Each structure stands twice: as C-alpha cells, then as structure tokens.
Short mmCIF file of C-alpha atoms in Angstrom, two decimals:
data_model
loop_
_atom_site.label_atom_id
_atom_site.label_comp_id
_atom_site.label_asym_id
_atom_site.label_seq_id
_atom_site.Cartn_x
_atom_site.Cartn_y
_atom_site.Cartn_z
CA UNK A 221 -15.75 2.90 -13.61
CA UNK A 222 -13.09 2.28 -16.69
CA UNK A 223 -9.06 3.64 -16.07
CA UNK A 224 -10.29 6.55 -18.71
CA UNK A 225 -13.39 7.52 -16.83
CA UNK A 226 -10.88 8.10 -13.31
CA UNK A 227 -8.45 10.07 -15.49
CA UNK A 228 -10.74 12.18 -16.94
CA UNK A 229 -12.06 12.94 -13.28
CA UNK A 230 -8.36 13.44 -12.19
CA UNK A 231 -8.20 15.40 -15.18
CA UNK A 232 -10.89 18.09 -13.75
CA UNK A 233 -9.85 18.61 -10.54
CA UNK A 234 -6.25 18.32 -8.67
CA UNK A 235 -8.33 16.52 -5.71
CA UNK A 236 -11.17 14.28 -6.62
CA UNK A 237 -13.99 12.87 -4.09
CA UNK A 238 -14.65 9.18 -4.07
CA UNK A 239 -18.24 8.99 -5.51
CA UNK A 240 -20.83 7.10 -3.41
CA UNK A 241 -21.30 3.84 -4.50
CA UNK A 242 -25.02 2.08 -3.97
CA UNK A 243 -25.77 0.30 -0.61
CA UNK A 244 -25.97 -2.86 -2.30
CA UNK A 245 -23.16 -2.68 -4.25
CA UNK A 246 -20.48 -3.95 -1.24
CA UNK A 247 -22.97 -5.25 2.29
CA UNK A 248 -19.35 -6.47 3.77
CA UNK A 249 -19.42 -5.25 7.22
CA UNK A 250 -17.55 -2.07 7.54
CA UNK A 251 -14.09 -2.95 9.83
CA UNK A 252 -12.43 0.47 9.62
CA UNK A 253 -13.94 3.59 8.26
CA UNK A 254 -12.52 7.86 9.43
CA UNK A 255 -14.89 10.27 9.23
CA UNK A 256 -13.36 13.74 8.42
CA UNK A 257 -10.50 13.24 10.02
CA UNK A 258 -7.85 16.07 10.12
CA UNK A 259 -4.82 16.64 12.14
CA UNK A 260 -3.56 20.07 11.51
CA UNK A 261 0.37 20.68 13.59
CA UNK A 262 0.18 24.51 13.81
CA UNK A 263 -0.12 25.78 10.55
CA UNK A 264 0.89 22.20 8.72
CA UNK A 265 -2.51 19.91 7.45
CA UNK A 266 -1.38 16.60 7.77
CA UNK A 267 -4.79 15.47 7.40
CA UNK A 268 -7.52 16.87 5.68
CA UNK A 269 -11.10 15.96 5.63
CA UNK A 270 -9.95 12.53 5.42
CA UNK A 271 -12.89 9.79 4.80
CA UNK A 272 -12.10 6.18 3.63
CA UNK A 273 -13.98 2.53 4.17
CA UNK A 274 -11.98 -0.92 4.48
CA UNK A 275 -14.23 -4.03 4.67
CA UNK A 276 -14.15 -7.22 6.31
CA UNK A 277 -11.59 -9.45 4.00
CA UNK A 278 -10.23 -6.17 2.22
CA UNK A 279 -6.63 -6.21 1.53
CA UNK A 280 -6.66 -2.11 1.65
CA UNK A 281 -3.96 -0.51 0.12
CA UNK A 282 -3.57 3.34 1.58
CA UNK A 283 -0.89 4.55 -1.19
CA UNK A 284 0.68 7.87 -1.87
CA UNK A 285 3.92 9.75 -1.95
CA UNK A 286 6.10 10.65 0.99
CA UNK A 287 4.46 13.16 2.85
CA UNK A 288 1.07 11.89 2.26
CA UNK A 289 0.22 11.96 5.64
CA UNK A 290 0.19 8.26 5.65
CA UNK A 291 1.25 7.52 9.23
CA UNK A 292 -0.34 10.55 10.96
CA UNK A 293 -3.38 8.87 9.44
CA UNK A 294 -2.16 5.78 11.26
CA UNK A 295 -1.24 7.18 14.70
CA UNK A 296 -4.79 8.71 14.59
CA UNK A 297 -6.41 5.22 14.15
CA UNK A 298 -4.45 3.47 16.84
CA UNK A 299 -5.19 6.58 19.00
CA UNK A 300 -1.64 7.51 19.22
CA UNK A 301 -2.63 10.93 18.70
CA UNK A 302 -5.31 12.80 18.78
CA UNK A 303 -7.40 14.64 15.83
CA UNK A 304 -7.79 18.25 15.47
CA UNK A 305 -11.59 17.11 14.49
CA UNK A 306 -13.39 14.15 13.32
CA UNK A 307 -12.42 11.04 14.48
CA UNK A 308 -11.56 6.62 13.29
CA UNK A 309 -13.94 4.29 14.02
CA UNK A 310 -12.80 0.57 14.20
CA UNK A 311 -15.77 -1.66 14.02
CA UNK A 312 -18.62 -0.12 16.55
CA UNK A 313 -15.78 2.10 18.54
CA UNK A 314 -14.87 5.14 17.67
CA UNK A 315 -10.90 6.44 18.07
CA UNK A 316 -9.85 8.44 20.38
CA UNK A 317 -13.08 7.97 22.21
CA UNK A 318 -13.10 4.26 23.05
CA UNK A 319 -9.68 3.49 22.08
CA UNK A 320 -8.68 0.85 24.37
CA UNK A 321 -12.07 -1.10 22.99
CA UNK A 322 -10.63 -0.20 19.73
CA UNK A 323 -7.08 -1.18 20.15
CA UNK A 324 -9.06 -4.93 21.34
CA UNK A 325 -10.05 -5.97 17.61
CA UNK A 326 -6.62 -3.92 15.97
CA UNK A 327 -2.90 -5.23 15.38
CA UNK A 328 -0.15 -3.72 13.91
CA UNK A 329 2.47 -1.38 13.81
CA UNK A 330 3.42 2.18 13.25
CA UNK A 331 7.39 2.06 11.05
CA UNK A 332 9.44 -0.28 12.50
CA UNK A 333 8.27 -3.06 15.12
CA UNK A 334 9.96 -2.83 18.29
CA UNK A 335 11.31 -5.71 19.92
CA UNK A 336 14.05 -6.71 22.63
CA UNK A 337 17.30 -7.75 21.33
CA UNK A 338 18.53 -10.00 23.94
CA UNK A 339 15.22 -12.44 24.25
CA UNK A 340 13.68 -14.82 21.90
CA UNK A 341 11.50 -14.64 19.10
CA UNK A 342 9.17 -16.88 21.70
CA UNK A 343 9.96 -14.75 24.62
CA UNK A 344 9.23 -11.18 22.63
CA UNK A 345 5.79 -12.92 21.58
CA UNK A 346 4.96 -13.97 24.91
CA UNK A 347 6.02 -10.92 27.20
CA UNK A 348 4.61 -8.12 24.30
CA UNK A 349 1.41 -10.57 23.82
CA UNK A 350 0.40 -11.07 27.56
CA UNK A 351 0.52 -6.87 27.85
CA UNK A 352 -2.98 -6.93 26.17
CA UNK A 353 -4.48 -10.78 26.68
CA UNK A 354 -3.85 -13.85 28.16
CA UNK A 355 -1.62 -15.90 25.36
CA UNK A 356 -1.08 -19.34 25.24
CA UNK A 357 2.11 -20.86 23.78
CA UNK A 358 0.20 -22.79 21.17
CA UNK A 359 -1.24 -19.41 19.99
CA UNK A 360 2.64 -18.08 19.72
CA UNK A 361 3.73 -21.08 17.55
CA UNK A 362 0.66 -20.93 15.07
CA UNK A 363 1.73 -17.18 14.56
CA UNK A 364 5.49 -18.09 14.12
CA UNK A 365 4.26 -20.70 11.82
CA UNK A 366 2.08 -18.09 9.76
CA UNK A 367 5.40 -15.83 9.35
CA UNK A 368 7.67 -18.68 8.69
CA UNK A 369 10.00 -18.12 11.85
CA UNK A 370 8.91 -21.64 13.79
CA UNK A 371 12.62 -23.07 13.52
CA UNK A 372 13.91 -19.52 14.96
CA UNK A 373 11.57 -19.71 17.83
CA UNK A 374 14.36 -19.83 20.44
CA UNK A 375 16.58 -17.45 18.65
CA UNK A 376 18.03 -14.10 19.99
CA UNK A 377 16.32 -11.64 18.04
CA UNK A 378 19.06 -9.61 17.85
CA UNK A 379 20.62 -11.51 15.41
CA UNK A 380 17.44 -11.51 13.00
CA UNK A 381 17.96 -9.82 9.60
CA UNK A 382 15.47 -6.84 8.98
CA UNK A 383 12.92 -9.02 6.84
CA UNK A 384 12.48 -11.43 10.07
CA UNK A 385 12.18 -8.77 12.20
CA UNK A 386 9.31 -7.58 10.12
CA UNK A 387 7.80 -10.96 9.71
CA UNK A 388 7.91 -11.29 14.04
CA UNK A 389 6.05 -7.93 13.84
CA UNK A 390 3.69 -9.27 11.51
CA UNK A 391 3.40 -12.27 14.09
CA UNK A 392 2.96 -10.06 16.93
CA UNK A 393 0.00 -8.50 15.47
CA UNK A 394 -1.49 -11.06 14.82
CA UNK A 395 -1.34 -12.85 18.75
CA UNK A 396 -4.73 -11.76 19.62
CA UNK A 397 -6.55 -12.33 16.35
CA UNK A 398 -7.22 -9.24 15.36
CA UNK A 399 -10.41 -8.27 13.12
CA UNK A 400 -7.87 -5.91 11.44
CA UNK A 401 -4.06 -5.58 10.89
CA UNK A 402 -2.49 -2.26 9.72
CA UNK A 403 0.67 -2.58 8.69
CA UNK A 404 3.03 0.86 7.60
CA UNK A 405 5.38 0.23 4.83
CA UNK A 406 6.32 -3.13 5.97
CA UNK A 407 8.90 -3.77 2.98
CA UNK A 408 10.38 -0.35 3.32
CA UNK A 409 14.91 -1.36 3.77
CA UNK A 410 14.31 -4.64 2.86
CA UNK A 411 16.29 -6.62 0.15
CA UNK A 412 14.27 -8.17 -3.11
CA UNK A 413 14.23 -11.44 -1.06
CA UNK A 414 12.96 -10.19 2.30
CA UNK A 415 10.12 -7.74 0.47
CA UNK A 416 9.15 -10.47 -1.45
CA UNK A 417 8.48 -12.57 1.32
CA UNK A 418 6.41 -10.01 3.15
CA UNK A 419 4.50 -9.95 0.14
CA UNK A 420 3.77 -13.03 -0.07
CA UNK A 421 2.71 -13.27 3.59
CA UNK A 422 0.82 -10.16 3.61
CA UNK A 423 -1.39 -11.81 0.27
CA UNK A 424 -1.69 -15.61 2.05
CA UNK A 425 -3.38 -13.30 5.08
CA UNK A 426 -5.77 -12.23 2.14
CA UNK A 427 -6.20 -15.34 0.92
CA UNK A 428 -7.41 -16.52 4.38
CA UNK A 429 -9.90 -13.83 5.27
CA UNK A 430 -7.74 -11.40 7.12
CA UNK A 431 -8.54 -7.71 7.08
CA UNK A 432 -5.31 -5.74 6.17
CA UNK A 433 -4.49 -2.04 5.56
CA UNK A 434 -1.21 -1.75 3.93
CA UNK A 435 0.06 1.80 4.28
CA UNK A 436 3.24 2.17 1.23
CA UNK A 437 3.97 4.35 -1.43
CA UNK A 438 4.99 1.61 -3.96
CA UNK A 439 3.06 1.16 -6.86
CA UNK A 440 4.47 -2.57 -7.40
CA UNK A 441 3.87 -3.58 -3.93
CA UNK A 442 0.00 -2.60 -3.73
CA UNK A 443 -0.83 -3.78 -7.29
CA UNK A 444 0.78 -7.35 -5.64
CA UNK A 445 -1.33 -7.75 -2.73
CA UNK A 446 -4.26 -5.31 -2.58
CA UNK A 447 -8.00 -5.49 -3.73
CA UNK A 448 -8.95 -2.68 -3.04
CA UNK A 449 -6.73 1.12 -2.75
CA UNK A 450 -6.81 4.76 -1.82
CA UNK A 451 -4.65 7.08 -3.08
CA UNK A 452 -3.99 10.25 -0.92
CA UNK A 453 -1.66 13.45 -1.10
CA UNK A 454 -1.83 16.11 1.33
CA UNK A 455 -3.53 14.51 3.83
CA UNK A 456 -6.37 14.16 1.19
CA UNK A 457 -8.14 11.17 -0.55
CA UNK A 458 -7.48 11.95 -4.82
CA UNK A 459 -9.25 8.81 -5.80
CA UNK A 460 -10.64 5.44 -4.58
CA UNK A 461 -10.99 2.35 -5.77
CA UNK A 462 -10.93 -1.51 -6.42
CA UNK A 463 -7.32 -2.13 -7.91
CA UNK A 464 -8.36 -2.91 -11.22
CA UNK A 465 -9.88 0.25 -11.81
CA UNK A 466 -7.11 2.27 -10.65
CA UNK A 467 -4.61 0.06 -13.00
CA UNK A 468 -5.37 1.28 -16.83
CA UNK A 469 -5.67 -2.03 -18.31
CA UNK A 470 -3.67 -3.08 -21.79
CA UNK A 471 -3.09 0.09 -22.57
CA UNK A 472 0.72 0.94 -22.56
CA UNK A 473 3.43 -1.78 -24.03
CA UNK A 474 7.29 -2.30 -23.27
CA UNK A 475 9.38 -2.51 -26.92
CA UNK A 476 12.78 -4.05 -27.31
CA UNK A 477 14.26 -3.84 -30.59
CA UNK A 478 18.07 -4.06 -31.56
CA UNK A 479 17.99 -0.49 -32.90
CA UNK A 480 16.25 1.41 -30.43
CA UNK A 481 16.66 5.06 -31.61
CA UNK A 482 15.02 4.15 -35.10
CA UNK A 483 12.03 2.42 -32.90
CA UNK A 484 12.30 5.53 -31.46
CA UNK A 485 11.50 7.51 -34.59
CA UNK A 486 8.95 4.83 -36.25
CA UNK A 487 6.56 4.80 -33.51
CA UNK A 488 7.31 8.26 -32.29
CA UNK A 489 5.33 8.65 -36.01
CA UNK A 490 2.49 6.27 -34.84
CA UNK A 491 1.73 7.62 -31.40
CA UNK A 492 3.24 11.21 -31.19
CA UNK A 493 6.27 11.94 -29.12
CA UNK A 494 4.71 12.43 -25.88
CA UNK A 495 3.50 8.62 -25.78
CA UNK A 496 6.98 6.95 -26.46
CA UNK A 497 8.84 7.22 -24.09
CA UNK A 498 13.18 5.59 -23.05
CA UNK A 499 12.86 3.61 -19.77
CA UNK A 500 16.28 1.96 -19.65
CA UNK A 501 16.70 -0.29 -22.34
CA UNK A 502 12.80 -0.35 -22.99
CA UNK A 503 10.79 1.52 -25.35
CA UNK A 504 7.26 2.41 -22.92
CA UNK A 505 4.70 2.92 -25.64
CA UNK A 506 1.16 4.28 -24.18
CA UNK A 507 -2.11 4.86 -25.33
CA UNK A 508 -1.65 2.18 -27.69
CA UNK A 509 -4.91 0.04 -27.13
CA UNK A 510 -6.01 -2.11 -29.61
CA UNK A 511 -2.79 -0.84 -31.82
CA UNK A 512 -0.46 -3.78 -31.36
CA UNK A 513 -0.81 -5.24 -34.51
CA UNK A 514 -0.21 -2.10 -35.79
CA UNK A 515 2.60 -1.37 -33.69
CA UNK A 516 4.36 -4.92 -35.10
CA UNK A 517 3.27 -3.98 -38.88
CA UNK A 518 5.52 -0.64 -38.63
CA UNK A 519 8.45 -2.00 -37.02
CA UNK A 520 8.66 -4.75 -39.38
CA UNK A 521 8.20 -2.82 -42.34
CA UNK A 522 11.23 -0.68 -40.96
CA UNK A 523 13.15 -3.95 -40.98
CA UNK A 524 13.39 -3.52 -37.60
CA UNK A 525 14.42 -7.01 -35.29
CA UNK A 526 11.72 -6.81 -32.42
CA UNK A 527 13.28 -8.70 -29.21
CA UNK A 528 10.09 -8.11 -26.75
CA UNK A 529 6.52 -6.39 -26.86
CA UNK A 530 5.30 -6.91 -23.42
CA UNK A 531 2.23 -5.42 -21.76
CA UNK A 532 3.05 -3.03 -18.85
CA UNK A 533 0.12 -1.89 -17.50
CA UNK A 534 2.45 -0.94 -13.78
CA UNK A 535 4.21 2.07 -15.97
CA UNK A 536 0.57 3.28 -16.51
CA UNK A 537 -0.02 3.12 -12.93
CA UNK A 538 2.74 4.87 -12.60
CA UNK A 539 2.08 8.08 -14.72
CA UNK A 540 -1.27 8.41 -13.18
CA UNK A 541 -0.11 8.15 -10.19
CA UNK A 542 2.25 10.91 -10.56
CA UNK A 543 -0.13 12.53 -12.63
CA UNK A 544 -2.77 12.80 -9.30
CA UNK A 545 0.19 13.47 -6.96
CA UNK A 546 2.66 15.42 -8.43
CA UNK A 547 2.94 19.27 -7.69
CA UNK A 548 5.48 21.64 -6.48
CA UNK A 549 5.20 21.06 -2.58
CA UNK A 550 4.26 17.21 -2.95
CA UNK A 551 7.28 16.05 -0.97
CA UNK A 552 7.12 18.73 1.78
CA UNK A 553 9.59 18.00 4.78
CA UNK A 554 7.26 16.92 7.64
CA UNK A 555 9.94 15.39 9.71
CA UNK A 556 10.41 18.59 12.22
CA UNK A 557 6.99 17.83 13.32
CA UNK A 558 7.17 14.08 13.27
CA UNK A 559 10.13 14.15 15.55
CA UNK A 560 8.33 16.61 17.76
CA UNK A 561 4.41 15.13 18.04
CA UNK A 562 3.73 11.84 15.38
CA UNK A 563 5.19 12.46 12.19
CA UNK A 564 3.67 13.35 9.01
CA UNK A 565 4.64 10.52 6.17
#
C-alpha cells in the first residue's frame, strides 16, 4: 500500500477500516490484539468498535489527538476498567476475564509512574517488584542498567528529575520480563534532553526484541521509534499500518532562500498556492515528487540565492494526520469523566 493509495482511502471516508492482510503475510505470534472493544461513559463513546493487532517484536505506535481515547483504551487492556462490550486479549488471556493471568506477561504504566519519594530507586524496584513476583537484586540492577539509572541506585527518588522518573518506570516494567510493555505518552513534560533519552531507550528495547505499545500523539516521536502504527480518533481506528506506509515518502521539501516572499510567488506558480506553504522561516513545498530539479531550475532563473532544499517527509505526516483527525469536536473535553471513572485521552 503506497502514502497515495491510504489518502485516497482517507479521502472516501472520514473513518477507514484496516483491510485484512493475508495469513502469510506477518506469522509473528499475536502478543496483544482487542476485539471490538468499546467503552461508552453514559452517553460519551470513548471507544468504539475498537480492533488492532501488535506482534511479538512490534514497536506499536497507538497515535492520535487528545481525546482519542488513547488511555481508556489502555485502562481496558490492563483491566483497570471494564468494557461496555468486547474485550483485550494479551497473548492466550482475555481482559477483563483472566486479567490477573494477563497482567503476568504485561508491564507498564497508565500517565505518570508512581513511586515513593522518600526510598530509593533500589528500594521502589524491590518493594513495587516483589507485589507481583519474587525479584532478585541482580534482576533490579540489570533493569537500572537498561534505563541508565545504575549510579542512582541508592538515590532518594524524590530528588529525580521527571525524565528519570520515567526511565525508573520504564525499569519497573520491565522487573518481571514482560512479553509486552505499554507505555502512555512517556515523553509527555519532558525537556528535549529527557524525551530524547526515552527515545532512545524505548528504540534499544526494539532493537533487542521487546514488544512495546507506545501510546502518544506526537508525530516525531512515533516516526522515531515505531515499526509499525495505528492511528485512532474517537475511540476509532482511521488507518493502520507499517510506518513507512503511513509516512508519504519524498514527497514534500523544506526551501530556504534569502528572499522568501518572491520564493513565495515563483513556486506558488509551479505548484499552486495551496501546496506552498510559510512554516517559520521555511518554505514547505508538497506534492512536489520527482519536481526538484525543477523546483532549483525556477528559483535560479529568478536569481534567487537558495540556502536549503531539504526533504521533509514529517510535515507530510503531519497534514495527513490532521487531514484523518481533524473535525469540529476532535478535541472534546473528556476530563469530567476521566476524573470520575478512567479518563478518556
């Protein structure tokens, strides 16, 4: 499936279903799969119908705008709450059914990772660990090696920033050795540094076989780490997909000249208004293909000094992304009900 072949699907329909893909196209053993899962809060659908498949050594990227439904969709997996009708299966145990078999091959956590203040990084590991399995302090130094916090072992966690908090949380889901971590929006208040960090942790798990769903609504961030991604608004999956074919490939360009508003005009001429468009100090140029060349011909001819042509295939992302999401209601307030039975995000 090419990046024009999902748009024109998006194109046809404001909510598009996956389509099946042959048996033998992916024989990874299914980890995590829902089966028309919905969660309805009176008269709110904070998940609808909802069907997605991770597989073992899938970084799975569950992407869409605030008030996706995101973390209700969580909270139903780790049988925080319970459906209105269908139901999570992790493995060969279905959710809410046989959660606490479940919960045995899961780690992860639902916004923030809670720890205690006053103990150790150790301590935290050891005490939250031991609440599900027996844990050995050799396994709680090869996790604290994993998220880089070995040296702060014996430190007060109280006094960790908010990007080593995250990276203990990370390190507390993974005590037990999980066949799956789920992780929800584990960069979101960090600074550059700290979510670039998590990133980079969250892709070495890849790297080494883990399973991980990364619930987040940044473009950047699943593009950096994922394989494979849904997007979902309304509770609802809109399209599904390896990352590559979600990301429309070579198709839009960044231009810096030093006379923007005549760029402006020249290739406003080439590729119609709508497709040039004033991103800070960048020109973002779409649908421009195989036009490059072109592109470089024009300016120069308009004696125009180019500075940068770069690709920028995220921006792409970006409109489609909006273009599948984006309605009237899209960012509908479901914090009422979160604070009152498991949010909505």
């Amino acid at each position: 499936m090419t990046p024009t072949d999902i748009r024109e699907r998006a194109a046809d329909s404001p909510v598009q279903k996956p389509q099946a893909r042959p048996a033998s196209a992916d024989d990874r053993p299914v980890v995590l799969a829902t089966h028309a899962l919905t969660k309805r809060f009176g008269s709110l659908v904070a998940v609808d119908d909802l069907n997605l498949t991770v597989r073992r050594g899938d970084v799975f990227g569950f992407l869409g705008p605030n008030g996706a439904g995101k973390t209700t969709t969580i909270r139903l997996i780790f049988g925080l709450i319970y459906p209105t009708s269908g139901y999570a299966q992790v493995l060969d145990h279905r959710v809410p059914q046989d959660r606490r078999a479940a919960l045995k091959h899961l780690g992860g956590f639902v916004e923030v990772p809670a720890f205690y203040g006053n103990m150790s990084a150790r301590r935290n590991l050891r005490l939250l660990g031991s609440l599900s399995t027996e844990i050995t302090e050799q396994r709680i130094d090869e996790v604290l090696d994993i998220v880089g916090l070995r040296e702060r072992a014996d430190s007060k966690v109280g006094d960790f920033s908010h990007g080593m908090k995250q990276r203990l949380g990370i390190a507390h889901t993974l005590i037990h050795k999980p066949e799956l971590i789920i992780l929800d929006e584990p960069t979101s208040g960090l600074d550059p540094q700290g979510m670039k960090d998590v990133r980079e942790l969250i892709r070495g798990l890849g790297k080494q076989g883990t399973t991980v769903f990364l619930s987040s609504h940044l473009l950047h961030e699943i593009e950096q780490v994922c394989n494979r991604a849904v997007i979902i608004n309304k509770g609802r999956v809109v399209v599904e997909g390896t990352v590559d074919e979600l990301r429309p490939a070579g198709t839009t360009v960044k231009v810096l000249t030093r006379d923007q508003a005549r760029a402006t005009t020249v290739l406003r001429a080439l590729f119609g208004d709508k497709n040039v468009m004033i991103d800070e100090k960048y020109l973002i140029v779409d649908g421009v293909d195989g036009s490059v060349p072109d592109l470089i011909r024009k300016l120069v001819a308009a004696e125009l000094d180019i500075e940068a042509i770069v690709p920028a295939p995220e921006q792409g992302l970006e409109d489609y992304f909006l273009e599948l999401t984006q309605s009237a209601d899209v960012d509908t307030d479901y914090s009422g009900v979160g604070a009152a039975q498991g949010g909505g995000r």
